[in-house]
CSV table of C-alpha atoms and ligand atoms in Angstrom, one decimal:
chain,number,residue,atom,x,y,z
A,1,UNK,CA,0.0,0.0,0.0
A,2,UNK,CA,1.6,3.0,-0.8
A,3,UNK,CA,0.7,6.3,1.5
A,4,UNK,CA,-0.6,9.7,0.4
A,5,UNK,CA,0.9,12.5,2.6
A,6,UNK,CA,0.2,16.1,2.1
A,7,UNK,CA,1.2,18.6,4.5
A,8,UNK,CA,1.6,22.6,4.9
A,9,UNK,CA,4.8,23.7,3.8
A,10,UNK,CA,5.6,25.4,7.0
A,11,UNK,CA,4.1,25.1,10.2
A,12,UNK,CA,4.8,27.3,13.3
A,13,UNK,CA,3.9,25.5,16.6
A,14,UNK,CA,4.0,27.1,19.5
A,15,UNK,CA,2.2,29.8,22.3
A,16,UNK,CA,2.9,33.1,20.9
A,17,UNK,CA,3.4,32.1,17.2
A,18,UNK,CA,1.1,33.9,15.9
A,19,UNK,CA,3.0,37.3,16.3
A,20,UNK,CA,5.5,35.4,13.4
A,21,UNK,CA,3.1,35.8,10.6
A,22,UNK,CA,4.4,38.8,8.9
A,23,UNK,CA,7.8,36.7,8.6
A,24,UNK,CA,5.6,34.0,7.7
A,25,UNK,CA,4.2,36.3,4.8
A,26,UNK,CA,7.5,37.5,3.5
A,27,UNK,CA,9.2,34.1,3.7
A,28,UNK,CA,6.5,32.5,1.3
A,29,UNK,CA,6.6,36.2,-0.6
A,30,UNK,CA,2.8,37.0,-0.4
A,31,UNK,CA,2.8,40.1,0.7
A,32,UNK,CA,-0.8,41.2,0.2
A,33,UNK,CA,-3.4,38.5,2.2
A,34,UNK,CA,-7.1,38.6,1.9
A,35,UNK,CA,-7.9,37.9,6.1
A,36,UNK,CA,-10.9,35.4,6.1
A,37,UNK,CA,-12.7,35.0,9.7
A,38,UNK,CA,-16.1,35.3,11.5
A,39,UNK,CA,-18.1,38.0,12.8
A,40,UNK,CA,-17.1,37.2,16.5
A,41,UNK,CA,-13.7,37.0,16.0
A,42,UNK,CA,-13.7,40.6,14.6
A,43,UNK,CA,-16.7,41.8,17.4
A,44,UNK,CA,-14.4,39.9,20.6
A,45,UNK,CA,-11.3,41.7,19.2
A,46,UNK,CA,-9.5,38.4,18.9
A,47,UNK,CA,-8.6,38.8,15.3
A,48,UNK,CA,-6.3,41.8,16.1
A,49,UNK,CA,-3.8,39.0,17.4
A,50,UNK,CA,-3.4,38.2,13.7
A,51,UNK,CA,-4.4,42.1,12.2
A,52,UNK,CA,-1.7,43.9,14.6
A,53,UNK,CA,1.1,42.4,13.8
A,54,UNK,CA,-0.2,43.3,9.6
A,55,UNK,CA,-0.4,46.3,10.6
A,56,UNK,CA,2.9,46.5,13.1
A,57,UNK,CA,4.9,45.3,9.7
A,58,UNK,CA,3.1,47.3,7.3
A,59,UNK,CA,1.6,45.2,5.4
A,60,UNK,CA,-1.9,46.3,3.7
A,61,UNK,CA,-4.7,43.4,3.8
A,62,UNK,CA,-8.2,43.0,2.8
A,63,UNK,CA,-10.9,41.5,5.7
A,64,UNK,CA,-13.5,39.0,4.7
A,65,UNK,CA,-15.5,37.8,7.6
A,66,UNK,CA,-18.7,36.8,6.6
A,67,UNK,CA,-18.2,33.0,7.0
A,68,UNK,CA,-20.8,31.2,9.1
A,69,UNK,CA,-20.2,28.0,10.9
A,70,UNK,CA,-21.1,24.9,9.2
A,71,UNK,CA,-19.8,26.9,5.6
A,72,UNK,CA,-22.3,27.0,2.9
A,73,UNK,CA,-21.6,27.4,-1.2
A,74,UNK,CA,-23.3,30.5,-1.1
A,75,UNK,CA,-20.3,31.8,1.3
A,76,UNK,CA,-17.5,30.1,-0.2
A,77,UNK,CA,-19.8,32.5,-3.2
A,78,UNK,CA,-20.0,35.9,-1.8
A,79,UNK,CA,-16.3,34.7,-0.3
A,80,UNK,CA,-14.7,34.1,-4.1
A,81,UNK,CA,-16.0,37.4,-5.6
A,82,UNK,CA,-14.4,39.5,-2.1
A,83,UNK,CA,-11.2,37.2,-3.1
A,84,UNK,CA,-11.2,38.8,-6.8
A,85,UNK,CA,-12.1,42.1,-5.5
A,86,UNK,CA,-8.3,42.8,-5.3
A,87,UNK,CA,-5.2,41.4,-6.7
A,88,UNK,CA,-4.6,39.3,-3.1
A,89,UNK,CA,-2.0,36.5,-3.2
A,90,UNK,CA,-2.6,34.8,-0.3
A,91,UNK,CA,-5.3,34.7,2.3
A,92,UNK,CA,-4.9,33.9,6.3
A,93,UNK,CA,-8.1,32.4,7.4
A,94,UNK,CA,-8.0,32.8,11.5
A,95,UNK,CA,-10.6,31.1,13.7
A,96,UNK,CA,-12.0,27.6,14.2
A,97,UNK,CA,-12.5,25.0,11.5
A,98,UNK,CA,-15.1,27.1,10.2
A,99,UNK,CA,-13.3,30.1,8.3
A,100,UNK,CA,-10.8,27.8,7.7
A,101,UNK,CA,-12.4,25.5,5.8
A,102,UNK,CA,-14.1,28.4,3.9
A,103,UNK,CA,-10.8,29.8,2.8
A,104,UNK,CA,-10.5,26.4,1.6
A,105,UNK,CA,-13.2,26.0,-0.6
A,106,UNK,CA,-12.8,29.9,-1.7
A,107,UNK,CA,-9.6,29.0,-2.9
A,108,UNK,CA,-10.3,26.1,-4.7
A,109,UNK,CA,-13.7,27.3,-6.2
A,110,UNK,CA,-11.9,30.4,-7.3
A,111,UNK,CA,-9.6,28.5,-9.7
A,112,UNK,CA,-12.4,26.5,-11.2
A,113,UNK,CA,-13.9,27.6,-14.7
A,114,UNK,CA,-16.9,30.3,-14.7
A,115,UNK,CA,-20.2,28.2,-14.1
A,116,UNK,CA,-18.2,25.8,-11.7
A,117,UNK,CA,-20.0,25.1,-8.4
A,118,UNK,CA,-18.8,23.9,-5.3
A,119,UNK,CA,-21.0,20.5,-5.3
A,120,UNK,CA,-18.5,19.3,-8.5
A,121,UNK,CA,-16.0,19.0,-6.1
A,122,UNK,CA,-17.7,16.9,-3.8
A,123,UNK,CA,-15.7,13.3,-3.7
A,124,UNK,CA,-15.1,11.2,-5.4
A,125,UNK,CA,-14.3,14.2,-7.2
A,126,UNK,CA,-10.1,15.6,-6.9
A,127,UNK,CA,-9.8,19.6,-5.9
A,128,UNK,CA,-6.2,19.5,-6.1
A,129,UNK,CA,-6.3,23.2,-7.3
A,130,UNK,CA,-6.0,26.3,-5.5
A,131,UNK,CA,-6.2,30.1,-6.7
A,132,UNK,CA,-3.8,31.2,-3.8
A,133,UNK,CA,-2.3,29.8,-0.8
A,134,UNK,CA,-4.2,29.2,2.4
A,135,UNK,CA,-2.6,30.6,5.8
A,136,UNK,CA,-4.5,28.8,8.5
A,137,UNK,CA,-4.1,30.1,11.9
A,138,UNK,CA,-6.8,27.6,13.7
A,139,UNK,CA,-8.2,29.2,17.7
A,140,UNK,CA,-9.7,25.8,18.8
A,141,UNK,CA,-8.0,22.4,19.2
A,142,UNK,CA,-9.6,21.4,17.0
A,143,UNK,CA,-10.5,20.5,13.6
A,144,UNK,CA,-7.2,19.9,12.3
A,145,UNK,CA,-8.0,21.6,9.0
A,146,UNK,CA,-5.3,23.6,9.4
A,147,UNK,CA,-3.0,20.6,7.9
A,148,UNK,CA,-5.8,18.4,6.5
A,149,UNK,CA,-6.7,18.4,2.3
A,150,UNK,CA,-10.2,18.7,3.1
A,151,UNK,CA,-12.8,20.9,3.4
A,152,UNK,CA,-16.4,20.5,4.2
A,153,UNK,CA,-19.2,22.7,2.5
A,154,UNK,CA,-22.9,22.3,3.1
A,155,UNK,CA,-24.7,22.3,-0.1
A,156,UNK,CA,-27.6,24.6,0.6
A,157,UNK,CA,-29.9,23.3,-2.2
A,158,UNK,CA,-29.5,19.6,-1.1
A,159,UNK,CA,-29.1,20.4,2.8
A,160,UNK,CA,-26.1,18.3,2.6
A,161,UNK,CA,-22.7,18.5,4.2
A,162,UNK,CA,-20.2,17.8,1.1
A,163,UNK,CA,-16.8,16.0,1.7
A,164,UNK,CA,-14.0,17.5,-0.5
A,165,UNK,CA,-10.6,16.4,-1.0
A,166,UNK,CA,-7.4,17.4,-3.1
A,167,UNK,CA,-4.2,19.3,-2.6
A,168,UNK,CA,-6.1,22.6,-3.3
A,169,UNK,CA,-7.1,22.1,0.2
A,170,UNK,CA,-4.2,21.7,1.9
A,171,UNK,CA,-2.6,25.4,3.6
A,172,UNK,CA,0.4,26.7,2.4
A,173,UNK,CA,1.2,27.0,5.8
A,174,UNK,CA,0.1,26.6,9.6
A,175,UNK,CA,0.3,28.9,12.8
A,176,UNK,CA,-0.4,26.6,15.3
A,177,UNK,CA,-0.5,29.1,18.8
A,178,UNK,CA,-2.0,27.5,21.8
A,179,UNK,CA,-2.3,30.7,23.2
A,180,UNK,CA,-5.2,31.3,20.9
A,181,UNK,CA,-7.7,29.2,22.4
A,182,UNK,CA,-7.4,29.9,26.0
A,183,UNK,CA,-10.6,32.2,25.3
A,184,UNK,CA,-12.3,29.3,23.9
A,185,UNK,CA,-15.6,28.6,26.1
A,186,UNK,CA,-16.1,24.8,28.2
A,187,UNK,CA,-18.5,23.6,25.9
A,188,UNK,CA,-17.0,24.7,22.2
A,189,UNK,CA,-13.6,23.5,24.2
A,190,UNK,CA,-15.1,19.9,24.8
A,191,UNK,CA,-16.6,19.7,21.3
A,192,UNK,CA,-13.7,20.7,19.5
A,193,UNK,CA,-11.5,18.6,21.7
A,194,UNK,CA,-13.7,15.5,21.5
A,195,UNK,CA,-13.8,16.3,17.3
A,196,UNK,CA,-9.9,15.9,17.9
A,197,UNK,CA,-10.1,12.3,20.0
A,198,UNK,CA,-12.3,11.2,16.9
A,199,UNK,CA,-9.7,12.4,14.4
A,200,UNK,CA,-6.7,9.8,16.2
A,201,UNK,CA,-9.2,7.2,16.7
A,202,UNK,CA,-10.8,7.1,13.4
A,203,UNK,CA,-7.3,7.9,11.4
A,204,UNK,CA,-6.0,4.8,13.4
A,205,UNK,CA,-8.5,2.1,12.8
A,206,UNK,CA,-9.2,3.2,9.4
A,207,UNK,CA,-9.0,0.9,6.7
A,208,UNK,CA,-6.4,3.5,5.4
A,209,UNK,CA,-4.3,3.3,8.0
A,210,UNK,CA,-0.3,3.3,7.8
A,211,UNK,CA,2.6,3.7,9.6
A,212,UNK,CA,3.0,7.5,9.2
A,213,UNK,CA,-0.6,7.9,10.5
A,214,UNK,CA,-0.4,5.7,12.7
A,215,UNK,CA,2.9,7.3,14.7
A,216,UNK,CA,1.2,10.8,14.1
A,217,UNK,CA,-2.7,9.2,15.7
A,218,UNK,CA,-1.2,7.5,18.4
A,219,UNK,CA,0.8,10.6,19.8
A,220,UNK,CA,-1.9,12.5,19.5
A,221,UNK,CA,-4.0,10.1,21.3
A,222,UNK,CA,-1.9,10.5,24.3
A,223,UNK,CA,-1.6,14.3,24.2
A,224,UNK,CA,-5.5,14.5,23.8
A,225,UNK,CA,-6.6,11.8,26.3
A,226,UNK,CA,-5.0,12.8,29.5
A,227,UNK,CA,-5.7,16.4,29.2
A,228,UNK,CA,-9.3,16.4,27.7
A,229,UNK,CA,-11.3,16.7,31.2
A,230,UNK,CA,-8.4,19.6,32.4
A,231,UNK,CA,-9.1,22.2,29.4
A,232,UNK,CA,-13.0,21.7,29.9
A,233,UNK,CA,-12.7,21.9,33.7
A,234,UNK,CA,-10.1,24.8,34.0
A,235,UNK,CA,-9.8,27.0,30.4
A,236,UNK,CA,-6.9,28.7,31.9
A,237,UNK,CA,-4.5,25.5,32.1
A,238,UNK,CA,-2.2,26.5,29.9
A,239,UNK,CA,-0.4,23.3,30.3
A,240,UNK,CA,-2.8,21.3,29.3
A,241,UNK,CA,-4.3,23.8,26.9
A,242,UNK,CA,-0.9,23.8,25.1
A,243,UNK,CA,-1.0,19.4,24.9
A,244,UNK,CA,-4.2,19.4,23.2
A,245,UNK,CA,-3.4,22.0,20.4
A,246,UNK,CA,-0.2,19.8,19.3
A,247,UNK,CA,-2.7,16.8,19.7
A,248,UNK,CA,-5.2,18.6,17.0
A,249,UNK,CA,-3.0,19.5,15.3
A,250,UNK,CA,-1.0,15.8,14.8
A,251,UNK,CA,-4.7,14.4,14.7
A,252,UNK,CA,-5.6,16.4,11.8
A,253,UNK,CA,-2.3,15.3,9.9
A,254,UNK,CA,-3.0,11.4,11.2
A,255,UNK,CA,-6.5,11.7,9.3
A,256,UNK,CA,-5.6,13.6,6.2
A,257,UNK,CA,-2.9,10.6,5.7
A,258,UNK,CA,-5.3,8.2,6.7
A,259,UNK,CA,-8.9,8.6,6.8
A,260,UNK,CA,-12.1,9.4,9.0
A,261,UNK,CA,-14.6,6.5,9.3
A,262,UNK,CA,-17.8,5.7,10.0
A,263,UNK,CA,-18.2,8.3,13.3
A,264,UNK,CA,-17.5,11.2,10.6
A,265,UNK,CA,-19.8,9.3,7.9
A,266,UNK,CA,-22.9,9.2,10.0
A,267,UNK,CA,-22.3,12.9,11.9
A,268,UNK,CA,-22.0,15.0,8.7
A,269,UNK,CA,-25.9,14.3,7.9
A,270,UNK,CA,-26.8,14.9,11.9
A,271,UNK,CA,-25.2,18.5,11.7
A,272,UNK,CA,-26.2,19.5,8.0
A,273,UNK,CA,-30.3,18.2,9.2
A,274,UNK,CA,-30.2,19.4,12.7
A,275,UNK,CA,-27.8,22.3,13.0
A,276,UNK,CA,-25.6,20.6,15.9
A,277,UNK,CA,-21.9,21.2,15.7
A,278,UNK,CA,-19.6,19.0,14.0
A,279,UNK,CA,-17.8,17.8,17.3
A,280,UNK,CA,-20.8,17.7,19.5
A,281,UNK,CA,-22.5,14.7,16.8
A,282,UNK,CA,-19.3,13.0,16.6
A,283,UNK,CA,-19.2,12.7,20.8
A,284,UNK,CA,-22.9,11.5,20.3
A,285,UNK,CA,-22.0,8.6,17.6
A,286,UNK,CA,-18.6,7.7,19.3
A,287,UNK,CA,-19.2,5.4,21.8
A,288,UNK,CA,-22.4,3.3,20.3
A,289,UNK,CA,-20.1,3.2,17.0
A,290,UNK,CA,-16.8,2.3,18.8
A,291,UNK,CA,-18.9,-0.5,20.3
A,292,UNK,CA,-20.3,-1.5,16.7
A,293,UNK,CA,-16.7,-1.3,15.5
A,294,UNK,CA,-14.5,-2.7,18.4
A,295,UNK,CA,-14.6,-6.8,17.6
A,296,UNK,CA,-13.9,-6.1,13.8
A,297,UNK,CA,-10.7,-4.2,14.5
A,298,UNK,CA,-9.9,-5.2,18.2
A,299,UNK,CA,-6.1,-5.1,18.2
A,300,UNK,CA,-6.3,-1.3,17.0
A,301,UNK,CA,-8.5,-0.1,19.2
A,302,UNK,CA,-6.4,-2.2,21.8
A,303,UNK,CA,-4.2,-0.1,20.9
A,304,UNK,CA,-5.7,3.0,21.0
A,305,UNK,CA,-6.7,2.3,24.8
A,306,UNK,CA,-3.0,1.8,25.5
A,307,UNK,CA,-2.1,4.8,24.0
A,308,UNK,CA,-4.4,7.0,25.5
A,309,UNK,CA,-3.3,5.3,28.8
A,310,UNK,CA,-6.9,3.3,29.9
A,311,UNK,CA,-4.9,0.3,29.5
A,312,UNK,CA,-1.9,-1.1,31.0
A,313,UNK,CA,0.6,-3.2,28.1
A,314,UNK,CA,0.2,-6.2,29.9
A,315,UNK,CA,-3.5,-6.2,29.6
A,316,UNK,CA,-5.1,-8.4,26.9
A,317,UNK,CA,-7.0,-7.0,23.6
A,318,UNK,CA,-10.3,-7.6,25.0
A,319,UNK,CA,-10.2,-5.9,28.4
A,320,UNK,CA,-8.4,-3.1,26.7
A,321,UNK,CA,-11.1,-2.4,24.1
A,322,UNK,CA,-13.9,-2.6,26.9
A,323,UNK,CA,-11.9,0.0,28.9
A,324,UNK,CA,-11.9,2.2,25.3
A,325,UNK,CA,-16.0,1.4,25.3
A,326,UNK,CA,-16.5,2.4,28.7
A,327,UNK,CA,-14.0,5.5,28.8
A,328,UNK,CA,-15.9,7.0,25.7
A,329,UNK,CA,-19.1,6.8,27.4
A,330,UNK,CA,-17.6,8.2,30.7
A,331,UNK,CA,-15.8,11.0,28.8
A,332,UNK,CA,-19.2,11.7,27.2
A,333,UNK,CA,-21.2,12.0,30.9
A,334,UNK,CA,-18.4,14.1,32.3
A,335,UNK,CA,-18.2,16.5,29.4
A,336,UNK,CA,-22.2,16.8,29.8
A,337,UNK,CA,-22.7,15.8,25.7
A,338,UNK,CA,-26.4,15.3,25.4
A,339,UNK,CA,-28.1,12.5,23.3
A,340,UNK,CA,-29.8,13.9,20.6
A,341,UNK,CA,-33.0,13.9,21.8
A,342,UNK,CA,-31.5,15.7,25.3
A,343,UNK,CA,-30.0,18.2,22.5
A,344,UNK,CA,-33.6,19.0,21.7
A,345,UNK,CA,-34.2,17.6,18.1
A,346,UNK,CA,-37.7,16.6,17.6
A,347,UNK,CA,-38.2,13.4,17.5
A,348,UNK,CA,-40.5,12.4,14.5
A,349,UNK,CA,-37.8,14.9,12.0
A,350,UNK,CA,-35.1,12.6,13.4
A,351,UNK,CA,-37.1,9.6,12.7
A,352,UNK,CA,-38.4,11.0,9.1
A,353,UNK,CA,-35.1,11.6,8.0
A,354,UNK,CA,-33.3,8.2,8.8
A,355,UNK,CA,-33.2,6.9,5.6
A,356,UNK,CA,-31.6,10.1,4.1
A,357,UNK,CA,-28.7,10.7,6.7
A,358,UNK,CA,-27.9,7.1,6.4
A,359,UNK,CA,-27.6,7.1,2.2
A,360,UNK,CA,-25.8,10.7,2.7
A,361,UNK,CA,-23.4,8.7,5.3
A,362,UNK,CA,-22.8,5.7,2.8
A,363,UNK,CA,-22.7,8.1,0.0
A,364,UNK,CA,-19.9,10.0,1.4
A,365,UNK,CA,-17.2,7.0,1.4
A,366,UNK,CA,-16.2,7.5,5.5
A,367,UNK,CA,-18.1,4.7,6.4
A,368,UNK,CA,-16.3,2.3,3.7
A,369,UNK,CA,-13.0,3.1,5.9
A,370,UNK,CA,-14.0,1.7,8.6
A,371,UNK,CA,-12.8,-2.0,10.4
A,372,UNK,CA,-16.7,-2.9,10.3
A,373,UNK,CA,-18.1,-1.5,7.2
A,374,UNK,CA,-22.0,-0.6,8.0
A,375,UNK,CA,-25.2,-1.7,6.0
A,376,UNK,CA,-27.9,0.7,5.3
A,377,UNK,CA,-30.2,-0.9,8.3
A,378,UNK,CA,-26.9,-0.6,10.7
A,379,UNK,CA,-26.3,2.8,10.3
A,380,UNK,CA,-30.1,3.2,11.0
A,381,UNK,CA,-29.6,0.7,13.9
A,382,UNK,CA,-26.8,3.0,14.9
A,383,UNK,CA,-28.5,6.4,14.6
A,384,UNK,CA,-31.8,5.1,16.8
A,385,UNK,CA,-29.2,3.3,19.4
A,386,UNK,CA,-27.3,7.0,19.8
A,387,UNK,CA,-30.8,8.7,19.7
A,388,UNK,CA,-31.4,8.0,23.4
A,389,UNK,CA,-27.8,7.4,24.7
B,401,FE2,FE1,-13.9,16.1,12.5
């Protein structure tokens, strides 16, 4: 099997990085960025951590931040003509997975052919062009999609959450500043975190798994793990706070060189239907699914349990993977993740739209990756056992 491993050209990691991105700029030679981010980032003030040092070094940029969480095509739209409104070379997108990923799809929708939508990238399709480099300087630990060559866009016609895939979606480069999300609040902190845990897991056990993942999931594993509980319990540990941004961070490259599986398969529909955020419907699939999973692909997730330290090396496979089982569901009660009924969606939409989130799931690959690859009536199984969790 031969791996496929794209990465940022340059990646800064460390608390205080972010003051380096005029250097970052002038290194790369793009000296004129279009800065993508979201309205609160600009209303909290937090995006002057990036704007300053622009404007400390002199160097002029434009400001697009209209992107929305969960990005839409008719964004990644208005996004592509604010891109074209000026000869940028470059554009720094600066927030959670959100703007980044918007950046993303502006980029590569903006060196697509007039008439071009976003939806004919959507895989199995390649988007291995960009119309300028992405600088992605992420605030939450996190998405990873500051190192990953995807993007996800929500088609607004279809109400679906499109997968898409290429080099045009891989940064230029990475800021990675722990620093940045000790503003983050508990509960985005959990869901972002727990959106991280997934990443390791699922980039481990995957069907696409390889060696280079696999050193890159487990070490994140144990960063993320140990210091999960600390970040939501206490925003302000830095120490911790710094352990989970390099985990993200390696979790994001573990996936991109590996997969997602079926956890990401099955939440994409939950969060394009019902609004709830990406990492929140992964922490409500995650432990019925690891459970579905854990026989198929024991040693791995064996593994995993090690790793994340639930299980000593002398232990055998099968204690090891019920530890995993039983620590997801813990992590889940002590991070206060609702089912999705506790989450407030009504129960006869859920139930109505069963079929569809499971053919969106299956139609988006993830669930192919994963050690036990799900029928149609076992991902509705699946999405009625996590209803009440
Ligand atoms: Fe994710």
């Amino acid at each position: 099997m031969i791996a496929s491993v794209a990465s940022p050209r340059l990646m800064l990691i460390g608390g205080g990085a972010v003051a380096e991105l005029p250097a970052l700029l002038g290194k790369l030679g793009l000296p004129h960025p279009l800065v993508v981010t979201d309205p609160f980032m600009v209303r909290s003030g937090m995006i002057l951590r990036a704007t300053e040092p622009l404007q400390a070094a002199n160097i002029s940029f434009g400001l697009f931040s209209d992107t929305v969480s969960d990005p839409t095509d008719t964004v990644i739209e208005a996004g592509v003509a604010a891109l074209r409104a000026a000869p940028y070379d470059c554009m720094v997108a600066f927030g959670g997975g959100s703007p980044i990923d918007t950046a993303k799809g502006m980029a590569i929708l903006a060196a697509a052919a007039p008439g071009v939508k976003m939806r004919d990238f959507k895989v199995p399709a390649a988007a291995d062009r960009a119309a300028v480099p992405v600088i992605a300087i992420p605030t939450t630990a996190g998405t990873g999609s500051e190192v990953t060559r995807f993007t996800v866009i929500t088609d607004t016609e279809r109400n679906e959450k499109m997968l898409i895939a290429g080099l045009g979606a891989v940064p230029a480069a990475a800021i990675v500043d722990w620093r940045l999300t000790l503003s983050v609040p508990a509960r985005i902190t959990a869901d972002t975190g727990i959106d991280s845990l997934t990443h390791a897991l699922e980039g481990f056990v995957s069907k696409r798994a390889n060696p280079h993942a696999d050193a890159l999931a487990l070490a994140a594993m144990a960063l993320i793990a140990p210091n999960l509980r600390a970040v939501y319990a206490n925003p302000n540990d830095e120490a911790a706070r710094e352990k989970m941004m390099l985990g993200a961070t390696q979790a994001g490259m573990a996936f991109s060189a590996s997969s997602v599986a079926l956890v990401h398969g099955m939440s994409r529909p939950i969060g394009a239907h019902f609004h709830v955020p990406h990492g929140l419907s992964n922490a409500m699939l995650l432990p019925a699914v690891t459970r579905f999973s854990l026989e198929a692909g024991l040693p791995r997730y064996a593994a995993a349990a090690r790793a994340m330290g639930l299980a000593s090396a002398e232990e055998g496979d099968q204690a090891a993977g019920a530890r995993l089982v039983a620590e997801l569901a813990a992590l889940n009660r002590d991070l206060a993740v609702p089912s999705p009924r506790a989450y407030g969606i009504d129960e006869a939409r859920w139930n109505g739209l069963l079929e569809t989130m499971a053919d969106q799931a299956l139609a988006s690959g993830s669930p192919g990756n994963n050690p036990r690859v799900p029928d149609k009536a076992e991902i509705i199984a699946l999405y009625r056992e996590a209803w009440e969790a």
